[in-house]
PDB file of C-alpha atoms in Angstrom:
ATOM      1  CA  MET A1321      51.026   0.555  64.381  1.00  0.00           C
ATOM      2  CA  LYS A1322      48.537  -0.307  67.118  1.00  0.00           C
ATOM      3  CA  ASN A1323      45.846   1.879  65.562  1.00  0.00           C
ATOM      4  CA  LEU A1324      46.533   0.966  61.942  1.00  0.00           C
ATOM      5  CA  ALA A1325      42.897   0.096  61.202  1.00  0.00           C
ATOM      6  CA  GLU A1326      41.792   3.467  62.596  1.00  0.00           C
ATOM      7  CA  ASP A1327      44.604   5.322  60.824  1.00  0.00           C
ATOM      8  CA  PHE A1328      43.461   4.012  57.453  1.00  0.00           C
ATOM      9  CA  LYS A1329      39.738   4.427  58.078  1.00  0.00           C
ATOM     10  CA  PRO A1330      39.369   7.994  56.664  1.00  0.00           C
ATOM     11  CA  ALA A1331      41.392   7.215  53.526  1.00  0.00           C
ATOM     12  CA  ASN A1332      39.600   3.922  53.032  1.00  0.00           C
ATOM     13  CA  LYS A1333      36.245   5.669  53.351  1.00  0.00           C
ATOM     14  CA  LYS A1334      37.267   8.345  50.836  1.00  0.00           C
ATOM     15  CA  TYR A1335      39.117   6.184  48.289  1.00  0.00           C
ATOM     16  CA  GLY A1336      38.004   2.609  48.982  1.00  0.00           C
ATOM     17  CA  LYS A1337      34.958   2.630  46.721  1.00  0.00           C
ATOM     18  CA  MET A1338      36.434   4.722  43.918  1.00  0.00           C
ATOM     19  CA  ALA A1339      36.419   3.273  40.456  1.00  0.00           C
ATOM     20  CA  LEU A1340      39.898   2.254  39.348  1.00  0.00           C
ATOM     21  CA  GLY A1341      39.964   4.922  36.631  1.00  0.00           C
ATOM     22  CA  GLU A1342      39.182   7.577  39.247  1.00  0.00           C
ATOM     23  CA  THR A1343      41.896   6.211  41.518  1.00  0.00           C
ATOM     24  CA  LEU A1344      44.435   6.495  38.703  1.00  0.00           C
ATOM     25  CA  GLN A1345      43.342  10.079  38.028  1.00  0.00           C
ATOM     26  CA  GLU A1346      43.773  10.866  41.725  1.00  0.00           C
ATOM     27  CA  CYS A1347      47.288   9.351  41.686  1.00  0.00           C
ATOM     28  CA  LEU A1348      48.125  11.500  38.663  1.00  0.00           C
ATOM     29  CA  LYS A1349      46.722  14.617  40.332  1.00  0.00           C
ATOM     30  CA  GLU A1350      48.725  13.946  43.502  1.00  0.00           C
ATOM     31  CA  ARG A1351      51.886  13.350  41.424  1.00  0.00           C
ATOM     32  CA  ILE A1352      52.278   9.792  42.611  1.00  0.00           C
ATOM     33  CA  ILE A1353      52.458   8.802  38.949  1.00  0.00           C
ATOM     34  CA  ASP A1354      53.330  10.758  35.819  1.00  0.00           C
ATOM     35  CA  ASN A1355      51.421  10.875  32.510  1.00  0.00           C
ATOM     36  CA  PRO A1356      53.233   7.958  30.812  1.00  0.00           C
ATOM     37  CA  THR A1357      52.680   5.821  33.924  1.00  0.00           C
ATOM     38  CA  TYR A1358      49.007   6.843  33.985  1.00  0.00           C
ATOM     39  CA  ASP A1359      48.647   5.810  30.331  1.00  0.00           C
ATOM     40  CA  PHE A1360      50.373   2.501  31.082  1.00  0.00           C
ATOM     41  CA  PHE A1361      48.070   1.741  34.018  1.00  0.00           C
ATOM     42  CA  LEU A1362      44.980   2.755  32.052  1.00  0.00           C
ATOM     43  CA  ASP A1363      45.946   0.356  29.263  1.00  0.00           C
ATOM     44  CA  ILE A1364      46.655  -2.417  31.772  1.00  0.00           C
ATOM     45  CA  LYS A1365      43.366  -1.679  33.564  1.00  0.00           C
ATOM     46  CA  ASN A1366      41.471  -2.031  30.315  1.00  0.00           C
ATOM     47  CA  ARG A1367      43.234  -5.220  29.287  1.00  0.00           C
ATOM     48  CA  PHE A1368      43.624  -7.066  32.597  1.00  0.00           C
ATOM     49  CA  ARG A1369      41.028  -5.856  35.031  1.00  0.00           C
ATOM     50  CA  ASP A1370      38.250  -5.111  32.571  1.00  0.00           C
ATOM     51  CA  GLY A1371      39.231  -7.792  30.091  1.00  0.00           C
ATOM     52  CA  PHE A1372      39.593 -10.674  32.539  1.00  0.00           C
ATOM     53  CA  GLY A1373      36.992  -9.384  35.004  1.00  0.00           C
ATOM     54  CA  HIS A1374      34.369  -9.241  32.280  1.00  0.00           C
ATOM     55  CA  ALA A1375      35.755 -12.179  30.263  1.00  0.00           C
ATOM     56  CA  ASN A1376      36.092  -9.906  27.244  1.00  0.00           C
ATOM     57  CA  ALA A1377      38.783 -11.301  24.950  1.00  0.00           C
ATOM     58  CA  SER A1378      38.515  -8.328  22.595  1.00  0.00           C
ATOM     59  CA  LYS A1379      39.783  -6.012  25.368  1.00  0.00           C
ATOM     60  CA  ILE A1380      42.616  -8.344  26.326  1.00  0.00           C
ATOM     61  CA  LEU A1381      43.692  -8.949  22.732  1.00  0.00           C
ATOM     62  CA  LYS A1382      43.173  -5.443  21.379  1.00  0.00           C
ATOM     63  CA  GLY A1383      45.806  -4.825  18.744  1.00  0.00           C
ATOM     64  CA  GLN A1384      47.432  -8.253  19.222  1.00  0.00           C
ATOM     65  CA  THR A1385      48.398  -9.863  15.935  1.00  0.00           C
ATOM     66  CA  GLY A1386      50.146 -12.982  14.737  1.00  0.00           C
ATOM     67  CA  ARG A1387      51.432 -14.277  11.428  1.00  0.00           C
ATOM     68  CA  PHE A1388      49.835 -17.473  10.142  1.00  0.00           C
ATOM     69  CA  ILE A1389      50.184 -19.665   7.079  1.00  0.00           C
ATOM     70  CA  LEU A1390      46.737 -20.040   5.553  1.00  0.00           C
ATOM     71  CA  GLY A1391      45.942 -22.744   3.043  1.00  0.00           C
ATOM     72  CA  LYS A1392      43.099 -24.655   1.419  1.00  0.00           C
ATOM     73  CA  PHE A1393      42.137 -28.253   2.061  1.00  0.00           C
ATOM     74  CA  ASN A1394      41.327 -28.839  -1.610  1.00  0.00           C
ATOM     75  CA  ASP A1395      44.623 -27.321  -2.834  1.00  0.00           C
ATOM     76  CA  LEU A1396      47.513 -28.188  -0.519  1.00  0.00           C
ATOM     77  CA  LEU A1397      49.960 -26.072  -2.523  1.00  0.00           C
ATOM     78  CA  ALA A1398      47.857 -22.912  -2.212  1.00  0.00           C
ATOM     79  CA  ARG A1399      49.052 -21.111   0.891  1.00  0.00           C
ATOM     80  CA  GLU A1400      49.967 -17.636   1.977  1.00  0.00           C
ATOM     81  CA  VAL A1401      51.264 -15.912   5.091  1.00  0.00           C
ATOM     82  CA  GLN A1402      48.849 -13.419   6.599  1.00  0.00           C
ATOM     83  CA  THR A1403      48.880 -11.256   9.701  1.00  0.00           C
ATOM     84  CA  LEU A1404      45.694 -11.849  11.681  1.00  0.00           C
ATOM     85  CA  THR A1405      44.237  -9.821  14.533  1.00  0.00           C
ATOM     86  CA  PHE A1406      43.449 -12.217  17.394  1.00  0.00           C
ATOM     87  CA  GLN A1407      40.469 -10.291  18.750  1.00  0.00           C
ATOM     88  CA  ASN A1408      38.611 -10.886  15.471  1.00  0.00           C
ATOM     89  CA  ILE A1409      38.988 -14.688  15.444  1.00  0.00           C
ATOM     90  CA  PRO A1410      37.081 -16.482  18.237  1.00  0.00           C
ATOM     91  CA  PRO A1411      38.826 -19.877  17.784  1.00  0.00           C
ATOM     92  CA  LEU A1412      42.150 -18.181  18.593  1.00  0.00           C
ATOM     93  CA  HIS A1413      40.882 -16.316  21.679  1.00  0.00           C
ATOM     94  CA  GLY A1414      41.684 -19.011  24.250  1.00  0.00           C
ATOM     95  CA  VAL A1415      45.228 -19.613  23.066  1.00  0.00           C
ATOM     96  CA  ALA A1416      45.976 -15.910  22.600  1.00  0.00           C
ATOM     97  CA  VAL A1417      44.500 -14.898  25.989  1.00  0.00           C
ATOM     98  CA  GLN A1418      46.534 -17.584  27.758  1.00  0.00           C
ATOM     99  CA  GLN A1419      49.698 -16.428  25.990  1.00  0.00           C
ATOM    100  CA  PHE A1420      48.971 -12.777  26.836  1.00  0.00           C
ATOM    101  CA  ALA A1421      48.393 -13.610  30.513  1.00  0.00           C
ATOM    102  CA  SER A1422      51.577 -15.700  30.686  1.00  0.00           C
ATOM    103  CA  GLU A1423      53.680 -12.933  29.152  1.00  0.00           C
ATOM    104  CA  ASN A1424      52.149  -9.998  31.034  1.00  0.00           C
ATOM    105  CA  GLY A1425      50.694 -11.278  34.324  1.00  0.00           C
ATOM    106  CA  TRP A1426      53.815 -10.902  36.459  1.00  0.00           C
ATOM    107  CA  GLY A1427      54.572  -7.433  35.079  1.00  0.00           C
ATOM    108  CA  TYR A1428      51.006  -6.395  35.871  1.00  0.00           C
ATOM    109  CA  PHE A1429      51.316  -7.663  39.449  1.00  0.00           C
ATOM    110  CA  VAL A1430      54.685  -5.924  39.907  1.00  0.00           C
ATOM    111  CA  SER A1431      53.340  -2.630  38.545  1.00  0.00           C
ATOM    112  CA  VAL A1432      50.254  -2.631  40.771  1.00  0.00           C
ATOM    113  CA  GLU A1433      52.189  -3.724  43.859  1.00  0.00           C
ATOM    114  CA  ASN A1434      54.767  -0.977  43.333  1.00  0.00           C
ATOM    115  CA  LEU A1435      52.045   1.628  42.789  1.00  0.00           C
ATOM    116  CA  VAL A1436      50.512   0.641  46.129  1.00  0.00           C
ATOM    117  CA  LYS A1437      53.908   1.025  47.803  1.00  0.00           C
ATOM    118  CA  ARG A1438      54.569   4.411  46.165  1.00  0.00           C
ATOM    119  CA  THR A1439      51.119   5.584  47.275  1.00  0.00           C
ATOM    120  CA  LEU A1440      51.782   4.494  50.857  1.00  0.00           C
ATOM    121  CA  ARG A1441      55.143   6.270  50.821  1.00  0.00           C
ATOM    122  CA  HIS A1442      53.491   9.418  49.496  1.00  0.00           C
ATOM    123  CA  TYR A1443      50.763   9.589  52.122  1.00  0.00           C
ATOM    124  CA  ILE A1444      52.067   7.944  55.259  1.00  0.00           C
ATOM    125  CA  ASN A1445      55.844   7.916  55.081  1.00  0.00           C
ATOM    126  CA  ASP A1446      56.000   8.581  58.804  1.00  0.00           C
ATOM    127  CA  LEU A1447      54.196   5.282  59.466  1.00  0.00           C
ATOM    128  CA  PHE A1448      55.666   3.284  56.609  1.00  0.00           C
ATOM    129  CA  ASP A1449      59.255   2.247  55.990  1.00  0.00           C
ATOM    130  CA  VAL A1450      60.124   4.498  53.051  1.00  0.00           C
ATOM    131  CA  ASN A1451      63.050   2.240  52.222  1.00  0.00           C
ATOM    132  CA  ILE A1452      60.819  -0.738  51.514  1.00  0.00           C
ATOM    133  CA  LYS A1453      61.933  -2.422  48.320  1.00  0.00           C
ATOM    134  CA  MET A1454      59.798  -2.403  45.236  1.00  0.00           C
ATOM    135  CA  VAL A1455      58.995  -5.746  43.672  1.00  0.00           C
ATOM    136  CA  SER A1456      61.277  -6.551  40.745  1.00  0.00           C
ATOM    137  CA  PRO A1457      60.208  -8.251  37.537  1.00  0.00           C
ATOM    138  CA  LEU A1458      61.455 -11.795  37.156  1.00  0.00           C
ATOM    139  CA  PRO A1459      64.657 -12.081  35.084  1.00  0.00           C
TER     140      PRO A1459
END
């Protein structure tokens, strides 16, 4: 533990500047994650990291829909229920992005934190307590 900074230096030099997509591919190649987990992280990367990092609501809300009652101001009895895709309606972006983050933020954190722990176990289990507990989603 005294030389922890030096112990991590080679790995940090090799992997520290990798793009996240490349890091996920490396984890898949090293069997730290399986294909479904890779797909999950790639989707989360696109929605959270890329979406929030680049303030791109269309990435965050991709495929998100909601049912709304639509009507007309000049005919209060004319109304219909429609399913709308959030990414296509800018006035709904703020509300939908906030809802998405509230529902998925903790799960995203838990998934990334646990991936870090699995990676550490895989590479340095002699230096790292392999019995360390994974973070659990909130009930």
